[in-house]
PDB file of C-alpha atoms in Angstrom:
ATOM      1  CA  MET P   3     -55.955 -92.711 -50.325  1.00 42.00           C
ATOM      2  CA  LYS P   4     -54.181 -96.164 -49.933  1.00 48.00           C
ATOM      3  CA  PRO P   5     -56.424 -98.770 -48.216  1.00 50.00           C
ATOM      4  CA  ASN P   6     -53.812-100.826 -46.345  1.00 58.00           C
ATOM      5  CA  LYS P   7     -51.839 -97.869 -44.536  1.00 62.00           C
ATOM      6  CA  PRO P   8     -53.150 -97.091 -41.272  1.00 65.00           C
ATOM      7  CA  ILE P   9     -54.371 -93.459 -40.775  1.00 77.00           C
ATOM      8  CA  ILE P  10     -52.841 -93.159 -37.495  1.00 83.00           C
ATOM      9  CA  ASP P  11     -50.105 -90.962 -36.441  1.00 86.00           C
ATOM     10  CA  MET P  12     -47.635 -93.482 -34.803  1.00 90.00           C
ATOM     11  CA  SER P  13     -45.471 -90.479 -33.086  1.00 91.00           C
ATOM     12  CA  ILE P  14     -48.641 -89.638 -31.295  1.00 93.00           C
ATOM     13  CA  LEU P  15     -49.455 -93.123 -30.533  1.00 94.00           C
ATOM     14  CA  ARG P  16     -46.299 -93.737 -29.126  1.00 94.00           C
ATOM     15  CA  ARG P  17     -46.367 -90.517 -27.340  1.00 94.00           C
ATOM     16  CA  ASP P  18     -49.790 -91.487 -25.493  1.00 95.00           C
ATOM     17  CA  LEU P  19     -48.281 -94.986 -24.489  1.00 95.00           C
ATOM     18  CA  TYR P  20     -45.606 -93.229 -23.056  1.00 93.00           C
ATOM     19  CA  LEU P  21     -48.150 -90.737 -21.012  1.00 92.00           C
ATOM     20  CA  VAL P  22     -50.421 -93.835 -19.768  1.00 89.00           C
ATOM     21  CA  MET P  23     -47.374 -95.629 -18.286  1.00 88.00           C
ATOM     22  CA  GLY P  24     -45.724 -92.420 -17.058  1.00 87.00           C
ATOM     23  CA  LEU P  25     -49.010 -91.478 -15.326  1.00 84.00           C
ATOM     24  CA  LEU P  26     -49.116 -94.701 -13.795  1.00 82.00           C
ATOM     25  CA  LEU P  27     -45.476 -95.119 -12.430  1.00 82.00           C
ATOM     26  CA  ALA P  28     -45.222 -91.322 -11.459  1.00 80.00           C
ATOM     27  CA  ASP P  29     -47.984 -91.509  -9.167  1.00 74.00           C
ATOM     28  CA  ARG P  30     -46.232 -92.843  -6.020  1.00 73.00           C
ATOM     29  CA  GLU P  31     -43.791 -89.685  -6.344  1.00 77.00           C
ATOM     30  CA  ILE P  32     -46.123 -87.000  -6.940  1.00 75.00           C
ATOM     31  CA  THR P  33     -48.369 -88.120  -4.032  1.00 72.00           C
ATOM     32  CA  LYS P  34     -45.145 -87.083  -1.766  1.00 76.00           C
ATOM     33  CA  VAL P  35     -45.461 -83.486  -3.023  1.00 78.00           C
ATOM     34  CA  PRO P  36     -47.802 -81.905  -0.226  1.00 76.00           C
ATOM     35  CA  ASP P  37     -49.762 -79.513  -2.554  1.00 77.00           C
ATOM     36  CA  MET P  38     -50.505 -81.875  -5.493  1.00 72.00           C
ATOM     37  CA  THR P  39     -51.858 -84.869  -3.597  1.00 67.00           C
ATOM     38  CA  ASP P  40     -55.637 -83.798  -4.694  1.00 69.00           C
ATOM     39  CA  TRP P  41     -54.431 -83.556  -8.236  1.00 70.00           C
ATOM     40  CA  THR P  42     -54.158 -87.570  -8.747  1.00 66.00           C
ATOM     41  CA  GLN P  43     -57.837 -87.709  -7.512  1.00 66.00           C
ATOM     42  CA  THR P  44     -58.917 -84.766  -9.538  1.00 69.00           C
ATOM     43  CA  PHE P  45     -57.035 -85.478 -12.975  1.00 76.00           C
ATOM     44  CA  TYR P  46     -55.565 -88.892 -12.813  1.00 77.00           C
ATOM     45  CA  GLU P  47     -58.680 -91.439 -13.092  1.00 77.00           C
ATOM     46  CA  ASN P  48     -60.415 -89.302 -16.192  1.00 82.00           C
ATOM     47  CA  GLU P  49     -56.842 -89.026 -17.927  1.00 86.00           C
ATOM     48  CA  VAL P  50     -55.841 -92.589 -17.753  1.00 86.00           C
ATOM     49  CA  GLY P  51     -59.195 -93.707 -19.130  1.00 87.00           C
ATOM     50  CA  ARG P  52     -59.178 -91.345 -21.962  1.00 91.00           C
ATOM     51  CA  LEU P  53     -55.961 -92.257 -23.047  1.00 93.00           C
ATOM     52  CA  MET P  54     -56.310 -96.067 -22.557  1.00 93.00           C
ATOM     53  CA  LEU P  55     -59.585 -95.778 -24.718  1.00 95.00           C
ATOM     54  CA  TRP P  56     -57.750 -93.973 -27.589  1.00 95.00           C
ATOM     55  CA  VAL P  57     -54.935 -96.315 -27.083  1.00 96.00           C
ATOM     56  CA  ALA P  58     -56.862 -99.582 -27.430  1.00 96.00           C
ATOM     57  CA  THR P  59     -58.902 -98.386 -30.041  1.00 95.00           C
ATOM     58  CA  ALA P  60     -55.796 -97.437 -32.184  1.00 94.00           C
ATOM     59  CA  MET P  61     -54.371-100.905 -31.541  1.00 94.00           C
ATOM     60  CA  ARG P  62     -57.077-102.871 -32.482  1.00 91.00           C
ATOM     61  CA  GLY P  63     -57.263-100.868 -35.752  1.00 89.00           C
ATOM     62  CA  LEU P  64     -53.365-101.442 -36.125  1.00 90.00           C
ATOM     63  CA  LEU P  65     -54.267-105.206 -35.343  1.00 89.00           C
ATOM     64  CA  ASP P  66     -56.936-105.832 -37.860  1.00 85.00           C
ATOM     65  CA  GLY P  67     -54.653-104.109 -40.859  1.00 82.00           C
ATOM     66  CA  MET P  68     -51.821-106.745 -39.949  1.00 79.00           C
ATOM     67  CA  GLU P  69     -53.355-109.984 -41.313  1.00 68.00           C
ATOM     68  CA  HIS P  70     -50.080-111.718 -41.628  1.00 67.00           C
ATOM     69  CA  LYS P  71     -48.758-110.995 -38.004  1.00 71.00           C
ATOM     70  CA  LYS P  72     -52.145-110.440 -36.295  1.00 70.00           C
ATOM     71  CA  GLU P  73     -52.282-113.876 -34.334  1.00 77.00           C
ATOM     72  CA  SER P  74     -49.125-113.583 -32.674  1.00 82.00           C
ATOM     73  CA  PHE P  75     -49.626-110.045 -31.233  1.00 86.00           C
ATOM     74  CA  ASN P  76     -53.379-111.157 -30.313  1.00 82.00           C
ATOM     75  CA  LYS P  77     -52.541-114.113 -28.036  1.00 85.00           C
ATOM     76  CA  LYS P  78     -49.560-112.173 -26.038  1.00 93.00           C
ATOM     77  CA  ARG P  79     -50.558-111.855 -22.533  1.00 96.00           C
ATOM     78  CA  CYS P  80     -50.745-108.785 -20.401  1.00 96.00           C
ATOM     79  CA  GLY P  81     -52.914-109.674 -17.394  1.00 96.00           C
ATOM     80  CA  GLU P  82     -55.468-111.799 -16.034  1.00 96.00           C
ATOM     81  CA  TYR P  83     -59.258-112.119 -17.285  1.00 96.00           C
ATOM     82  CA  TRP P  84     -62.407-113.088 -15.803  1.00 95.00           C
ATOM     83  CA  PRO P  85     -65.081-113.730 -18.733  1.00 94.00           C
ATOM     84  CA  ASP P  86     -67.674-114.437 -15.924  1.00 93.00           C
ATOM     85  CA  PHE P  87     -66.980-112.150 -12.635  1.00 93.00           C
ATOM     86  CA  PRO P  88     -66.956-112.912  -9.624  1.00 89.00           C
ATOM     87  CA  GLY P  89     -67.886-116.890 -10.084  1.00 85.00           C
ATOM     88  CA  GLY P  90     -65.891-117.861 -13.216  1.00 84.00           C
ATOM     89  CA  ALA P  91     -62.020-119.021 -13.759  1.00 92.00           C
ATOM     90  CA  LYS P  92     -59.601-116.514 -14.295  1.00 93.00           C
ATOM     91  CA  GLU P  93     -57.432-116.818 -17.781  1.00 95.00           C
ATOM     92  CA  PRO P  94     -54.931-115.258 -19.075  1.00 96.00           C
ATOM     93  CA  LEU P  95     -55.766-111.848 -20.554  1.00 96.00           C
ATOM     94  CA  THR P  96     -54.379-111.551 -24.226  1.00 95.00           C
ATOM     95  CA  PHE P  97     -53.397-108.308 -25.845  1.00 95.00           C
ATOM     96  CA  ARG P  98     -56.425-108.342 -28.036  1.00 93.00           C
ATOM     97  CA  ARG P  99     -58.880-108.941 -25.381  1.00 94.00           C
ATOM     98  CA  ALA P 100     -57.287-106.237 -23.159  1.00 96.00           C
ATOM     99  CA  CYS P 101     -57.971-103.881 -25.945  1.00 95.00           C
ATOM    100  CA  ASN P 102     -61.565-104.734 -26.271  1.00 94.00           C
ATOM    101  CA  SER P 103     -62.006-104.963 -22.764  1.00 95.00           C
ATOM    102  CA  VAL P 104     -60.691-101.422 -22.557  1.00 95.00           C
ATOM    103  CA  ILE P 105     -62.989-100.358 -25.688  1.00 95.00           C
ATOM    104  CA  HIS P 106     -66.189-101.671 -24.148  1.00 94.00           C
ATOM    105  CA  ALA P 107     -65.457-100.674 -20.560  1.00 93.00           C
ATOM    106  CA  GLU P 108     -67.951 -99.589 -18.093  1.00 93.00           C
ATOM    107  CA  GLU P 109     -65.306 -98.581 -15.638  1.00 90.00           C
ATOM    108  CA  ILE P 110     -61.395 -98.266 -15.843  1.00 87.00           C
ATOM    109  CA  LEU P 111     -59.829 -98.311 -12.314  1.00 82.00           C
ATOM    110  CA  PRO P 112     -56.262 -97.903 -11.954  1.00 73.00           C
ATOM    111  CA  TYR P 113     -55.255-100.211  -9.024  1.00 70.00           C
ATOM    112  CA  LYS P 114     -54.220 -98.286  -5.804  1.00 66.00           C
ATOM    113  CA  SER P 115     -51.497 -99.380  -3.563  1.00 63.00           C
ATOM    114  CA  PRO P 116     -51.263 -98.254   0.202  1.00 59.00           C
ATOM    115  CA  ARG P 117     -48.576 -96.057   1.524  1.00 53.00           C
ATOM    116  CA  LYS P 118     -47.874 -94.798   4.742  1.00 52.00           C
ATOM    117  CA  ASP P 119     -46.837 -91.309   5.286  1.00 49.00           C
ATOM    118  CA  PRO P 120     -43.253 -91.493   6.865  1.00 53.00           C
ATOM    119  CA  SER P 121     -44.033 -88.381   8.580  1.00 54.00           C
ATOM    120  CA  ARG P 122     -46.675 -89.935  11.063  1.00 49.00           C
ATOM    121  CA  LYS P 123     -46.262 -93.293  12.563  1.00 51.00           C
ATOM    122  CA  LEU P 124     -50.150 -93.495  13.046  1.00 45.00           C
ATOM    123  CA  LYS P 125     -51.589 -96.511  10.947  1.00 48.00           C
ATOM    124  CA  THR P 126     -54.639 -94.591  10.020  1.00 48.00           C
ATOM    125  CA  ASN P 127     -52.691 -92.410   8.018  1.00 50.00           C
ATOM    126  CA  VAL P 128     -52.294 -94.464   4.716  1.00 54.00           C
ATOM    127  CA  LYS P 129     -52.316 -92.706   1.515  1.00 61.00           C
ATOM    128  CA  GLN P 130     -53.629 -94.499  -1.639  1.00 65.00           C
ATOM    129  CA  VAL P 131     -51.215 -94.345  -4.935  1.00 66.00           C
ATOM    130  CA  TYR P 132     -51.449 -95.646  -8.261  1.00 67.00           C
ATOM    131  CA  ILE P 133     -49.480 -98.308  -9.771  1.00 73.00           C
ATOM    132  CA  ASP P 134     -48.507 -99.962 -12.711  1.00 78.00           C
ATOM    133  CA  ARG P 135     -51.681-102.025 -13.053  1.00 84.00           C
ATOM    134  CA  MET P 136     -55.545-101.529 -13.653  1.00 87.00           C
ATOM    135  CA  THR P 137     -58.815-103.162 -13.461  1.00 90.00           C
ATOM    136  CA  VAL P 138     -61.277-103.128 -16.358  1.00 93.00           C
ATOM    137  CA  ARG P 139     -64.839-103.753 -15.818  1.00 94.00           C
ATOM    138  CA  SER P 140     -67.539-104.400 -18.341  1.00 92.00           C
ATOM    139  CA  ALA P 141     -70.170-107.020 -19.526  1.00 89.00           C
ATOM    140  CA  ASN P 142     -69.778-109.641 -22.470  1.00 87.00           C
ATOM    141  CA  ARG P 143     -73.019-111.682 -23.555  1.00 89.00           C
ATOM    142  CA  GLY P 144     -74.622-110.787 -20.242  1.00 89.00           C
ATOM    143  CA  LYS P 145     -71.943-111.828 -17.844  1.00 91.00           C
ATOM    144  CA  ASN P 146     -69.879-109.341 -16.006  1.00 94.00           C
ATOM    145  CA  THR P 147     -66.245-109.289 -16.800  1.00 95.00           C
ATOM    146  CA  ARG P 148     -62.978-108.413 -15.350  1.00 95.00           C
ATOM    147  CA  ALA P 149     -59.539-107.678 -16.802  1.00 94.00           C
ATOM    148  CA  HIS P 150     -56.500-107.109 -14.748  1.00 94.00           C
ATOM    149  CA  LEU P 151     -54.051-105.449 -16.828  1.00 94.00           C
ATOM    150  CA  ASP P 152     -50.429-105.201 -16.402  1.00 93.00           C
ATOM    151  CA  ILE P 153     -49.782-101.755 -18.101  1.00 91.00           C
ATOM    152  CA  ILE P 154     -46.061-102.261 -18.532  1.00 92.00           C
ATOM    153  CA  LYS P 155     -46.734-105.459 -20.656  1.00 95.00           C
ATOM    154  CA  PHE P 156     -49.478-103.909 -22.510  1.00 95.00           C
ATOM    155  CA  VAL P 157     -47.076-101.060 -23.408  1.00 94.00           C
ATOM    156  CA  GLN P 158     -44.387-103.172 -24.429  1.00 95.00           C
ATOM    157  CA  ILE P 159     -46.756-105.429 -26.793  1.00 95.00           C
ATOM    158  CA  ALA P 160     -48.277-102.210 -28.200  1.00 95.00           C
ATOM    159  CA  ASN P 161     -45.048-100.928 -29.140  1.00 93.00           C
ATOM    160  CA  ALA P 162     -43.906-104.084 -30.663  1.00 92.00           C
ATOM    161  CA  VAL P 163     -47.456-103.976 -32.596  1.00 92.00           C
ATOM    162  CA  ILE P 164     -46.352-100.053 -33.873  1.00 91.00           C
ATOM    163  CA  ASN P 165     -42.946-101.425 -34.859  1.00 88.00           C
ATOM    164  CA  SER P 166     -44.173-104.382 -36.809  1.00 85.00           C
ATOM    165  CA  SER P 167     -46.892-102.619 -38.694  1.00 81.00           C
ATOM    166  CA  GLN P 168     -46.090-102.281 -42.241  1.00 49.00           C
ATOM    167  CA  GLU P 169     -45.222 -98.388 -42.234  1.00 47.00           C
ATOM    168  CA  GLU P 170     -45.560 -95.474 -40.292  1.00 41.00           C
ATOM    169  CA  THR P 171     -47.620 -92.533 -41.504  1.00 44.00           C
ATOM    170  CA  THR P 172     -48.461 -89.144 -40.509  1.00 44.00           C
ATOM    171  CA  HIS P 173     -51.175 -88.356 -42.724  1.00 45.00           C
ATOM    172  CA  ALA P 174     -54.123 -90.346 -44.065  1.00 47.00           C
ATOM    173  CA  ASP P 175     -53.492 -89.670 -47.460  1.00 45.00           C
ATOM    174  CA  LEU P 176     -49.951 -90.784 -47.652  1.00 42.00           C
TER     175      LEU P 176
END
């Protein structure tokens, strides 16, 4: 085995980036389908969390293997970060910090946005739909942390990392 090649199947990684972004962006439309509203509550958060954990771990592996380009990607921004939540000041969420936050997450929560049901005029009938952001709750050195992650920016940076990695492989022994 050659030591500096990633052992990640890049096509699977790209597919999963597409899936997590697709899940976040599609929920608004899926909740409009009457028989599928419960699906978002049943499957959605678990699937987004599973995909994000895998993607963040794979991205960290790629970043760690890209010594010459790592710093430019580590510092790209994809949200906001609170190193001491709730009292501390927020700072830009860097790509590396986003990956670390997801890897060490205690909870990954896709943002919900209220959407009024157009078939009813009552204000009490408000559905929750997922949008293109998520909150990652965790702890670091005894402090509660929060990361608000913009998934579109995250996926764009992840795609740039994949494109910049030395070469793609589909097998660990290549």
